[in-house]
Amino acid sequence: MSHSKILILDFGSQVTQLIARRVREAHVFCEVHPCDVSSDWVREYAKDGNLKGIILSGSHASVYEVDDRAPDAVFELGIPVLGICYGMQTMAEQLGGKVEAGHTREFGYAEVRAHGHTELLKGIEDFATPEGHGMLKVWMSHGDKVTQLPEGFKVMASTPACPIAGMADESRHFYAVQFHPEVTHTVQGQALLNRFVLDICKASPDWIMGNYIEEAVAKIREQVGDEEVILGLSGGVDSSVAAALIHRAIGDKLTCVFVDHGLLRLNEGDMVMDMFVGKLHAKVIRVDASDLFLGKLAGVSEPEAKRKIIGGLFVDVFKEQAAKLKAGDGGHKGATFLAQGTIYPDVIESGGAKSKKAVTIKSHHNVGGLPEQLGLKLLEPLRELFKDEVRELGVALGLPREMVYRHPFPGPGLGVRILGEVKKEYADLLRRADAIFIEELRNFTDESGKTWYDLTSQAFTVFLPVKSVGVMGDGRTYDYVVALRAVQTSDFMTADWAELPYALLKKVSGRIINEVRGINRVTYDVSSKPPATIEWE
Ligand code: XMP
């Protein structure tokens, strides 16, 4: 099946990914590629006739500092183009207009006046002035600005500080805005991007996860043929959805390896087995490696050292299983593929777009490494999807909502939620306390009926290996302390501590102290990130 597609050329803005997410929210397929692709590459990309439009992103740089320009083909293919911020400036400059360095930076909230009844902004406004001008509430972040329109363009939007805050050449379907429609602070941003991709580019909104299953299944079958696949199942969203999808495609030719490092949450291992083996009838090898992990962690209290041990052992245990499967244990002919739950942000962030521009923020553990070492081919069926799409796909594949919409859980598990040295006794206490906290977060709702689990982005309990004095009945207790942590965040880079209702905190604290013998004090962490981090280690 071929989809309409939108090409997003990345000039290095931190929010380029958001453009892609907004386009996908309009159910249109899109890809982010570096701005320094060649004109030939763009023409080749457009050759199948599916390319309906191009978006030029913003940049952290000024057109004066860098020589990044859009490949000429962008303006020669006869398809609509939308420039955003730097994308607008380079469009203006490349088509014969002028850009000048601004003396003042315009940063943050702005009100933009729409001009000239363009197709892009027609009927889109937040309010009207008494004179009847349509106004937009937007988010701006720029120093330079366009001071002279290229030939054929007219002014589409303005602010007092930026007389050309938007421009359009409607005969060629070229549009540009100085503000950022992709960020949520621009109230009509999604409406503007929908207008561009659906009405101006006429892309068909056919990127729908329910329908994508069939297409993805066909692709997996074609890639795998009659070979066999191994997948490391962690219980997290990405590996679970990848497993369900691949299982749908090739059934028994998929074997999942689930390494239990003894630092999982209460009953987590059983729940994963119940879902994948009990309900989906997938083949899962459960490796109970908790003694091995806890043994190697004994006496180690430094967080990074613990992470290294857990990560290293995990790879060792998984490799051992994979080698057996590759060798064809149990009458199988041997696996040749390793499946991973790599998702599109991993691909973009790890510079998978092969660009100096695709900002390398972190090298993700999913990309590269293991398959080469194991001599296996790589199968990554979620490579084109954003997290929201992976979740939708998971639900469409029949995975339970609670599993698919779970808070993230770090790879080292409870290993970084037990401060200092990890001991089985501590892990057992923590598991029970944490289960109570999560259960009550799911029980309590706000006035709109949403649960506090869904109202928080991540919530968990931390074990503090210190003892404090308490009193229970007639006796004195001298037991451990736990801290509850709950945060709200959109990107996990910054986070606010959640203002949980006192009634919820009271219930959780009462239950933990009464039900978990060994803990006699519960605290709530009221630190935001930065300067604190979300995890305690
Ligand atoms: P911090 O503590 O850095 O956490 O504010 C940000 C997000 O990253 C998760 N996290 C990890 N995930 N391995 C992981 O897979 C790790 O070692 C790790 N450390 C932190 C954390 O849970 C939060 O979602």
Coordinates of C-alpha atoms and ligand atoms in Angstrom, one line a residue:
M1 CA 0.0 0.0 0.0
S2 CA 1.3 3.4 -0.8
H3 CA 0.6 6.4 1.4
S4 CA 0.6 10.1 0.7
K5 CA 3.7 11.5 2.3
I6 CA 5.0 14.8 3.5
L7 CA 8.8 15.5 3.7
I8 CA 10.1 17.5 6.6
L9 CA 13.5 18.9 6.1
D10 CA 15.3 19.4 9.4
F11 CA 17.4 22.5 9.8
G12 CA 18.3 21.5 13.4
S13 CA 15.5 22.9 15.5
Q14 CA 14.8 21.2 18.8
V15 CA 11.2 21.0 17.9
T16 CA 11.4 19.4 14.4
Q17 CA 10.0 16.1 15.8
L18 CA 6.9 18.0 16.9
I19 CA 6.2 19.0 13.3
A20 CA 6.2 15.3 12.3
R21 CA 4.0 14.4 15.3
R22 CA 1.4 17.0 14.3
V23 CA 1.4 15.8 10.7
R24 CA 0.9 12.3 11.9
E25 CA -1.9 13.5 14.1
A26 CA -3.6 14.6 10.9
H27 CA -3.2 10.9 9.9
V28 CA -0.8 11.7 7.1
F29 CA 2.5 9.8 6.8
C30 CA 5.6 12.0 7.0
E31 CA 9.4 11.6 7.4
V32 CA 12.1 13.8 8.8
H33 CA 15.3 14.1 6.8
P34 CA 18.3 16.4 7.1
C35 CA 18.2 19.7 5.2
D36 CA 21.5 18.8 3.4
V37 CA 20.0 16.1 1.3
S38 CA 20.7 16.8 -2.4
S39 CA 18.2 17.9 -5.0
D40 CA 18.6 14.6 -6.7
W41 CA 17.7 12.8 -3.5
V42 CA 14.5 15.0 -3.2
R43 CA 13.6 14.3 -6.9
E44 CA 14.1 10.5 -6.3
Y45 CA 12.0 10.8 -3.1
A46 CA 9.2 12.4 -5.1
K47 CA 9.4 10.0 -8.0
D48 CA 6.7 7.6 -6.8
G49 CA 4.1 10.4 -7.0
N50 CA 3.3 10.1 -3.3
L51 CA 5.1 13.2 -2.1
K52 CA 2.4 15.8 -1.5
G53 CA 4.2 18.6 0.3
I54 CA 7.4 19.7 2.0
I55 CA 7.9 21.5 5.3
L56 CA 11.1 23.3 6.1
S57 CA 11.8 23.3 9.9
G58 CA 13.2 26.0 12.1
S59 CA 16.8 26.0 13.3
H60 CA 18.7 27.1 16.4
A61 CA 21.0 29.1 14.0
S62 CA 20.7 32.3 12.1
V63 CA 20.8 32.4 8.3
Y64 CA 23.9 34.5 8.7
E65 CA 25.7 32.0 10.8
V66 CA 25.2 28.9 8.7
D67 CA 24.9 28.1 5.0
D68 CA 22.1 25.6 5.3
R69 CA 19.7 26.0 2.4
A70 CA 16.9 23.9 1.1
P71 CA 17.9 21.9 -2.0
D72 CA 16.7 23.8 -5.1
A73 CA 14.5 20.9 -6.1
V74 CA 12.2 21.7 -3.2
F75 CA 11.0 24.8 -5.1
E76 CA 11.0 23.2 -8.5
L77 CA 8.8 20.1 -8.1
G78 CA 5.5 22.1 -8.2
I79 CA 4.4 20.8 -4.9
P80 CA 3.3 22.9 -1.9
V81 CA 6.0 24.1 0.6
L82 CA 5.6 25.4 4.1
G83 CA 8.5 27.2 5.8
I84 CA 8.6 27.5 9.5
C85 CA 10.8 30.1 11.3
Y86 CA 14.3 29.5 9.8
G87 CA 12.5 27.6 7.1
M88 CA 10.7 30.8 6.2
Q89 CA 13.9 32.8 6.2
T90 CA 15.7 30.5 3.9
M91 CA 12.7 30.3 1.6
A92 CA 12.6 34.1 1.4
E93 CA 16.4 34.3 0.8
Q94 CA 16.5 31.5 -1.8
L95 CA 13.6 32.9 -3.8
G96 CA 15.0 36.4 -3.9
G97 CA 13.7 38.2 -0.8
K98 CA 15.8 39.7 2.1
V99 CA 16.4 38.6 5.6
E100 CA 17.9 40.9 8.2
A101 CA 19.4 40.3 11.6
G102 CA 17.0 41.4 14.2
H103 CA 18.2 43.8 16.9
T104 CA 15.8 42.4 19.3
R105 CA 14.9 38.8 19.8
E106 CA 11.2 38.0 19.8
F107 CA 10.7 35.0 22.1
G108 CA 7.6 33.5 23.5
Y109 CA 3.9 34.5 23.3
A110 CA 2.8 36.8 20.5
E111 CA -0.4 37.9 18.8
V112 CA -0.2 37.8 15.1
R113 CA -2.5 39.5 12.7
A114 CA -3.6 37.6 9.6
H115 CA -3.6 39.4 6.3
G116 CA -4.9 39.0 2.8
H117 CA -7.2 36.1 3.1
T118 CA -4.9 33.2 2.3
E119 CA -5.9 29.7 1.8
L120 CA -3.6 28.7 4.7
L121 CA -5.2 30.9 7.3
K122 CA -8.8 31.2 5.9
G123 CA -11.2 30.9 8.8
I124 CA -8.4 30.2 11.3
E125 CA -8.2 32.7 14.1
D126 CA -8.3 32.9 17.9
F127 CA -10.1 36.2 18.1
A128 CA -10.9 39.3 16.0
T129 CA -9.9 42.9 16.7
P130 CA -12.6 45.5 16.9
E131 CA -11.6 46.5 13.4
G132 CA -12.4 42.9 12.3
H133 CA -8.8 41.6 11.8
G134 CA -8.3 37.9 12.5
M135 CA -5.7 37.3 15.2
L136 CA -3.7 34.3 16.2
K137 CA -2.1 33.5 19.5
V138 CA 1.3 32.1 18.7
W139 CA 4.7 31.1 19.9
M140 CA 7.7 32.9 18.4
S141 CA 11.4 32.4 18.8
H142 CA 13.6 34.3 16.4
G143 CA 16.1 37.0 16.0
D144 CA 16.3 37.5 12.3
K145 CA 13.4 38.4 10.1
V146 CA 12.3 38.6 6.5
T147 CA 12.4 42.3 5.5
Q148 CA 11.6 42.0 1.8
L149 CA 9.3 39.6 0.2
P150 CA 10.5 37.5 -2.7
E151 CA 8.7 38.1 -6.0
G152 CA 5.2 36.7 -6.2
F153 CA 4.7 36.7 -2.5
K154 CA 2.3 38.7 -0.3
V155 CA 2.2 39.3 3.4
M156 CA 0.1 36.7 5.2
A157 CA 0.7 37.7 8.8
S158 CA 2.3 40.4 10.9
T159 CA 3.2 41.6 14.4
P160 CA 4.3 45.1 15.3
A161 CA 7.8 43.8 15.8
C162 CA 7.8 41.6 12.7
P163 CA 5.9 43.2 9.8
I164 CA 6.4 40.0 7.7
A165 CA 5.5 37.2 10.1
G166 CA 4.0 35.2 7.4
M167 CA 4.1 35.2 3.6
A168 CA 2.5 33.3 0.7
D169 CA 2.8 32.8 -3.0
E170 CA -0.5 31.1 -3.6
S171 CA 0.0 30.5 -7.3
R172 CA 2.9 28.2 -6.4
H173 CA 1.4 27.1 -3.0
F174 CA 4.4 28.3 -1.1
Y175 CA 3.6 29.4 2.5
A176 CA 5.8 30.5 5.4
V177 CA 5.3 31.6 8.9
Q178 CA 7.8 33.1 11.4
F179 CA 6.0 31.5 14.4
H180 CA 6.0 27.9 15.3
P181 CA 2.7 26.1 14.5
E182 CA 4.0 22.8 15.8
V183 CA 4.2 23.8 19.5
T184 CA 1.0 23.6 21.6
H185 CA 1.4 27.3 22.7
T186 CA 0.3 28.2 19.2
V187 CA -3.3 27.6 19.8
Q188 CA -4.4 27.1 16.1
G189 CA -1.1 25.3 15.2
Q190 CA -2.7 21.9 14.6
A191 CA -5.5 23.6 12.5
L192 CA -2.9 25.4 10.4
L193 CA -0.9 22.2 9.8
N194 CA -4.0 20.3 9.0
R195 CA -5.0 23.0 6.5
F196 CA -1.6 22.7 4.9
V197 CA -1.3 19.0 4.6
L198 CA -4.9 18.1 4.0
D199 CA -6.3 21.0 2.0
I200 CA -3.3 22.6 0.3
C201 CA -1.2 19.5 -0.2
K202 CA -4.3 17.3 -0.6
A203 CA -2.5 14.4 1.2
S204 CA -4.9 11.6 2.0
P205 CA -5.4 11.0 5.8
D206 CA -4.8 7.3 5.4
W207 CA -2.1 6.8 8.2
I208 CA -4.4 5.0 10.6
M209 CA -3.0 2.4 13.0
G210 CA -6.0 0.0 12.8
N211 CA -5.4 -0.3 9.1
Y212 CA -1.6 -0.3 9.4
I213 CA -1.6 -3.7 11.0
E214 CA -2.4 -5.5 7.7
E215 CA 0.3 -3.5 5.9
A216 CA 2.9 -4.1 8.7
V217 CA 2.1 -7.8 8.8
A218 CA 2.6 -8.1 5.1
K219 CA 5.9 -6.2 5.3
I220 CA 7.2 -8.5 8.1
R221 CA 6.2 -11.6 6.2
E222 CA 8.0 -10.4 3.2
Q223 CA 11.2 -9.5 5.1
V224 CA 11.3 -12.6 7.2
G225 CA 10.2 -15.2 4.7
D226 CA 10.3 -18.6 6.3
E227 CA 13.2 -17.7 8.7
E228 CA 12.9 -17.4 12.4
V229 CA 13.0 -14.3 14.8
I230 CA 14.2 -13.7 18.3
L231 CA 12.9 -10.8 20.4
G232 CA 13.9 -9.5 23.8
L233 CA 10.7 -8.9 25.7
S234 CA 10.9 -6.5 28.6
G235 CA 7.3 -5.9 29.4
G236 CA 7.7 -2.3 28.2
V237 CA 5.4 -0.8 25.6
D238 CA 7.7 -0.9 22.6
S239 CA 8.9 -4.5 22.9
S240 CA 5.4 -5.7 23.8
V241 CA 3.8 -4.1 20.8
A242 CA 6.6 -5.3 18.5
A243 CA 6.2 -8.8 19.9
A244 CA 2.4 -8.8 19.4
L245 CA 2.8 -7.4 15.8
I246 CA 5.5 -9.9 14.8
H247 CA 3.5 -12.7 16.4
R248 CA 0.5 -11.7 14.3
A249 CA 2.6 -11.9 11.2
I250 CA 4.7 -15.1 11.7
G251 CA 3.2 -16.9 14.7
D252 CA 5.5 -19.6 16.0
K253 CA 8.5 -18.5 14.0
L254 CA 8.9 -15.8 16.7
T255 CA 10.5 -16.7 20.0
C256 CA 10.6 -14.0 22.8
V257 CA 13.2 -14.0 25.5
F258 CA 12.1 -12.5 28.7
V259 CA 14.9 -11.9 31.2
D260 CA 13.7 -11.5 34.7
H261 CA 16.5 -9.7 36.6
G262 CA 14.7 -9.8 39.9
L263 CA 14.2 -6.1 39.9
L264 CA 10.8 -6.0 38.3
R265 CA 7.6 -4.8 39.9
L266 CA 5.2 -7.0 41.8
N267 CA 3.9 -9.9 39.7
E268 CA 5.3 -8.2 36.6
G269 CA 6.9 -11.4 35.2
D270 CA 3.7 -13.4 35.7
M271 CA 1.7 -10.7 34.0
V272 CA 3.9 -10.7 31.0
M273 CA 3.8 -14.5 30.7
D274 CA 0.1 -14.5 31.2
M275 CA -0.5 -12.0 28.4
F276 CA 2.0 -13.3 25.8
V277 CA 1.8 -17.1 26.5
G278 CA -1.7 -17.3 28.1
K279 CA -3.6 -15.0 25.7
L280 CA -1.6 -14.5 22.6
H281 CA -0.1 -18.0 22.6
A282 CA 3.3 -16.7 21.7
K283 CA 6.5 -18.6 22.5
V284 CA 8.3 -17.0 25.4
I285 CA 11.4 -18.2 27.1
R286 CA 11.4 -16.8 30.7
V287 CA 14.8 -16.7 32.2
D288 CA 14.9 -16.3 35.9
A289 CA 18.2 -14.6 36.4
S290 CA 17.5 -12.9 39.7
D291 CA 20.1 -14.7 41.7
L292 CA 22.7 -13.9 39.2
F293 CA 21.8 -10.2 39.1
L294 CA 21.5 -9.9 42.9
G295 CA 24.7 -11.8 43.4
K296 CA 26.7 -9.5 41.2
L297 CA 25.1 -6.4 42.7
A298 CA 26.0 -7.4 46.3
G299 CA 28.2 -4.7 47.9
V300 CA 27.8 -2.2 45.0
S301 CA 26.1 1.0 45.9
E302 CA 27.3 3.6 43.3
P303 CA 24.4 4.3 40.9
E304 CA 26.4 4.2 37.6
A305 CA 28.2 1.1 38.7
K306 CA 24.9 -0.6 39.4
R307 CA 23.6 0.4 36.0
K308 CA 26.7 -1.0 34.3
I309 CA 26.4 -4.3 36.1
I310 CA 22.7 -4.7 35.3
G311 CA 23.0 -3.6 31.7
G312 CA 26.0 -5.8 31.1
L313 CA 24.5 -8.9 32.7
F314 CA 21.3 -8.3 30.8
V315 CA 23.2 -8.4 27.5
D316 CA 25.1 -11.5 28.5
V317 CA 22.0 -13.5 29.6
F318 CA 20.1 -12.4 26.5
K319 CA 23.1 -13.3 24.2
E320 CA 23.4 -16.7 25.7
Q321 CA 19.7 -17.4 24.9
A322 CA 19.9 -15.9 21.5
A323 CA 23.0 -18.0 20.6
K324 CA 21.0 -21.2 21.6
L325 CA 18.1 -20.1 19.4
K326 CA 20.4 -19.2 16.6
A327 CA 22.0 -22.6 16.8
G328 CA 18.6 -24.1 16.4
D329 CA 17.7 -25.6 19.8
G330 CA 14.7 -27.9 20.0
G331 CA 14.4 -29.0 16.4
H332 CA 14.2 -25.5 15.0
K333 CA 16.3 -24.6 12.1
G334 CA 17.7 -21.6 14.0
A335 CA 16.9 -17.9 14.2
T336 CA 18.3 -15.4 11.7
F337 CA 16.6 -12.2 12.8
L338 CA 16.7 -10.2 16.0
A339 CA 13.7 -8.0 16.4
Q340 CA 13.9 -4.7 18.3
G341 CA 11.2 -2.2 19.4
T342 CA 13.1 0.8 17.9
I343 CA 10.7 3.6 17.3
Y344 CA 10.9 6.7 15.1
P345 CA 12.2 9.1 17.7
D346 CA 15.1 6.7 18.4
V347 CA 15.9 6.7 14.7
I348 CA 15.8 10.5 14.4
E349 CA 17.7 11.1 17.7
S350 CA 20.4 8.7 17.0
G351 CA 21.1 10.5 13.7
G352 CA 19.7 7.5 11.9
A353 CA 18.7 10.0 9.2
K354 CA 22.4 10.0 8.5
S355 CA 22.8 13.7 9.0
K356 CA 24.9 16.2 10.7
K357 CA 21.6 18.0 11.3
A358 CA 19.5 15.3 12.9
V359 CA 20.6 16.5 16.3
T360 CA 22.4 13.7 18.1
I361 CA 21.0 14.0 21.6
K362 CA 21.7 10.5 22.8
S363 CA 22.7 7.2 21.2
H364 CA 19.8 4.9 21.9
H365 CA 20.5 1.5 23.2
N366 CA 18.1 0.0 20.6
V367 CA 20.0 1.2 17.6
G368 CA 23.1 -0.8 16.6
G369 CA 25.2 -3.2 18.6
L370 CA 23.6 -6.5 19.4
P371 CA 22.5 -7.7 16.0
E372 CA 26.1 -7.4 14.6
Q373 CA 27.6 -9.1 17.7
L374 CA 25.1 -12.0 17.4
G375 CA 25.4 -12.2 13.6
L376 CA 21.7 -11.7 13.2
K377 CA 19.7 -9.6 10.8
L378 CA 17.7 -6.7 12.3
L379 CA 13.9 -6.6 12.2
E380 CA 12.4 -3.3 13.5
P381 CA 8.7 -3.2 12.7
L382 CA 8.0 0.0 14.7
R383 CA 10.8 2.1 13.1
E384 CA 8.4 4.4 11.4
L385 CA 6.1 5.1 14.4
F386 CA 5.9 7.6 17.2
K387 CA 5.1 6.5 20.7
D388 CA 1.4 7.5 20.5
E389 CA 1.1 5.5 17.3
V390 CA 2.8 2.5 18.9
R391 CA 0.2 2.7 21.7
E392 CA -2.7 2.9 19.2
L393 CA -1.2 0.0 17.3
G394 CA -0.9 -2.0 20.6
V395 CA -4.6 -1.5 21.4
A396 CA -5.6 -2.4 17.8
L397 CA -3.6 -5.6 18.2
G398 CA -5.6 -6.5 21.3
L399 CA -3.1 -5.6 24.0
P400 CA -4.7 -4.4 27.2
R401 CA -4.9 -0.6 27.6
E402 CA -3.2 -0.7 31.0
M403 CA -0.2 -2.4 29.5
V404 CA 0.0 -0.1 26.5
Y405 CA -0.5 3.2 28.4
R406 CA 1.8 2.2 31.3
H407 CA 4.3 4.7 32.7
P408 CA 7.8 4.2 31.5
F409 CA 10.0 1.9 33.6
P410 CA 13.8 2.2 33.5
G411 CA 15.9 -0.7 32.2
P412 CA 17.7 -1.2 35.5
G413 CA 14.3 -1.4 37.2
L414 CA 14.1 -1.3 40.9
G415 CA 17.9 -1.4 40.9
V416 CA 17.9 2.4 40.7
R417 CA 14.9 2.8 43.0
I418 CA 16.7 1.1 45.9
L419 CA 19.2 3.7 47.1
G420 CA 22.7 2.3 47.5
E421 CA 23.2 -1.4 47.8
V422 CA 20.5 -3.6 46.3
K423 CA 19.3 -6.5 48.5
K424 CA 16.5 -8.9 47.9
E425 CA 14.9 -7.9 51.2
Y426 CA 14.7 -4.3 50.1
A427 CA 13.4 -5.2 46.6
D428 CA 10.6 -7.3 48.2
L429 CA 9.5 -4.5 50.5
L430 CA 9.7 -1.9 47.7
R431 CA 7.6 -4.1 45.3
R432 CA 4.8 -4.3 47.8
A433 CA 4.8 -0.6 48.7
D434 CA 5.0 0.4 45.0
A435 CA 2.1 -1.8 44.1
I436 CA -0.1 -0.1 46.7
F437 CA 0.9 3.3 45.4
I438 CA 0.1 2.4 41.8
E439 CA -3.2 0.7 42.8
E440 CA -4.4 3.8 44.6
L441 CA -3.3 6.1 41.7
R442 CA -5.6 4.0 39.6
N443 CA -8.4 4.2 42.1
F444 CA -8.4 8.0 42.7
T445 CA -9.8 10.3 40.1
D446 CA -10.0 14.1 39.7
E447 CA -13.2 16.0 39.1
S448 CA -13.2 15.1 35.4
G449 CA -13.1 11.4 36.2
K450 CA -9.5 10.8 35.0
T451 CA -7.5 8.6 37.2
W452 CA -4.4 10.0 38.9
Y453 CA -2.4 7.3 37.2
D454 CA -3.4 8.8 33.8
L455 CA -2.9 12.4 35.2
T456 CA 0.7 11.7 36.0
S457 CA 3.5 10.8 33.6
Q458 CA 5.5 8.6 35.9
A459 CA 4.9 7.5 39.5
F460 CA 6.8 5.1 41.7
T461 CA 8.1 4.4 45.1
V462 CA 11.8 4.7 46.2
F463 CA 13.3 2.6 48.9
L464 CA 15.5 4.5 51.4
P465 CA 17.8 2.2 53.3
V466 CA 17.6 4.2 56.5
K467 CA 15.6 3.3 59.6
S468 CA 13.4 5.6 61.6
V469 CA 11.5 5.2 64.8
G470 CA 7.8 4.7 64.9
V471 CA 5.1 3.5 67.2
M472 CA 2.6 0.8 66.4
G473 CA 0.1 -0.4 69.0
D474 CA 2.0 -0.3 72.3
G475 CA 5.4 -1.0 70.7
R476 CA 8.2 1.0 69.3
T477 CA 9.2 0.2 65.7
Y478 CA 12.5 0.9 64.0
D479 CA 11.9 0.3 60.3
Y480 CA 12.6 1.5 56.8
V481 CA 11.4 4.6 55.0
V482 CA 10.0 4.9 51.4
A483 CA 9.5 8.0 49.3
L484 CA 6.6 8.4 46.8
R485 CA 7.5 10.1 43.6
A486 CA 4.9 11.3 41.0
V487 CA 5.7 13.7 38.2
Q488 CA 4.0 15.4 35.3
T489 CA 6.0 16.1 32.1
S490 CA 5.6 16.0 28.4
D491 CA 9.2 15.1 27.5
F492 CA 10.9 13.8 30.7
M493 CA 13.6 16.5 30.2
T494 CA 11.8 18.8 32.7
A495 CA 9.2 17.7 35.1
D496 CA 7.0 19.1 37.9
W497 CA 6.1 17.1 41.0
A498 CA 2.4 16.2 40.8
E499 CA 0.1 17.9 43.2
L500 CA -1.6 14.6 44.3
P501 CA -4.7 15.0 46.5
Y502 CA -4.0 14.7 50.3
A503 CA -6.7 12.1 50.5
L504 CA -4.7 9.9 48.1
L505 CA -1.4 10.4 49.9
K506 CA -3.1 9.6 53.2
K507 CA -4.6 6.4 51.8
V508 CA -1.3 5.3 50.3
S509 CA 0.7 6.0 53.4
G510 CA -1.8 4.3 55.7
R511 CA -1.9 1.2 53.5
I512 CA 1.8 0.9 53.1
I513 CA 2.6 1.3 56.8
N514 CA -0.2 -1.1 57.8
E515 CA 0.3 -3.7 55.1
V516 CA 4.0 -3.8 54.5
R517 CA 5.8 -4.9 57.7
G518 CA 9.2 -3.4 57.7
I519 CA 8.2 0.1 56.5
N520 CA 7.0 2.6 59.1
R521 CA 7.4 5.9 57.4
V522 CA 6.2 7.3 54.0
T523 CA 7.4 10.6 52.5
Y524 CA 6.4 12.5 49.4
D525 CA 9.0 13.9 47.1
V526 CA 8.3 17.5 46.2
S527 CA 11.3 18.3 44.0
S528 CA 11.0 19.3 40.4
K529 CA 13.4 18.5 37.5
P530 CA 15.6 20.4 37.2
P531 CA 17.4 20.5 39.6
A532 CA 16.3 17.1 40.8
T533 CA 16.0 14.2 38.4
I534 CA 12.9 12.0 38.1
E535 CA 14.6 8.9 39.4
W536 CA 16.6 9.2 42.7
E537 CA 19.6 7.5 41.2
Ligands
XMP1 P1 15.8 11.1 35.1 O1 16.0 10.4 36.4 O2 17.1 11.2 34.3 O3 14.8 10.2 34.2 O4 15.1 12.4 35.3 C1 14.3 10.6 33.0 C2 13.6 9.4 32.4 O5 14.5 8.4 32.1 C3 14.3 7.2 32.8 N1 15.6 6.6 33.2 C4 16.1 5.5 32.7 N2 15.6 4.7 31.7 N3 17.6 3.3 31.9 C5 16.4 3.6 31.4 O6 16.0 2.8 30.5 C6 18.1 4.1 32.9 O7 19.2 3.9 33.4 C7 17.3 5.3 33.3 N4 17.5 6.3 34.2 C8 16.4 7.1 34.1 C9 13.4 7.6 34.0 O8 12.6 6.5 34.5 C10 12.6 8.7 33.4 O9 11.5 8.2 32.7

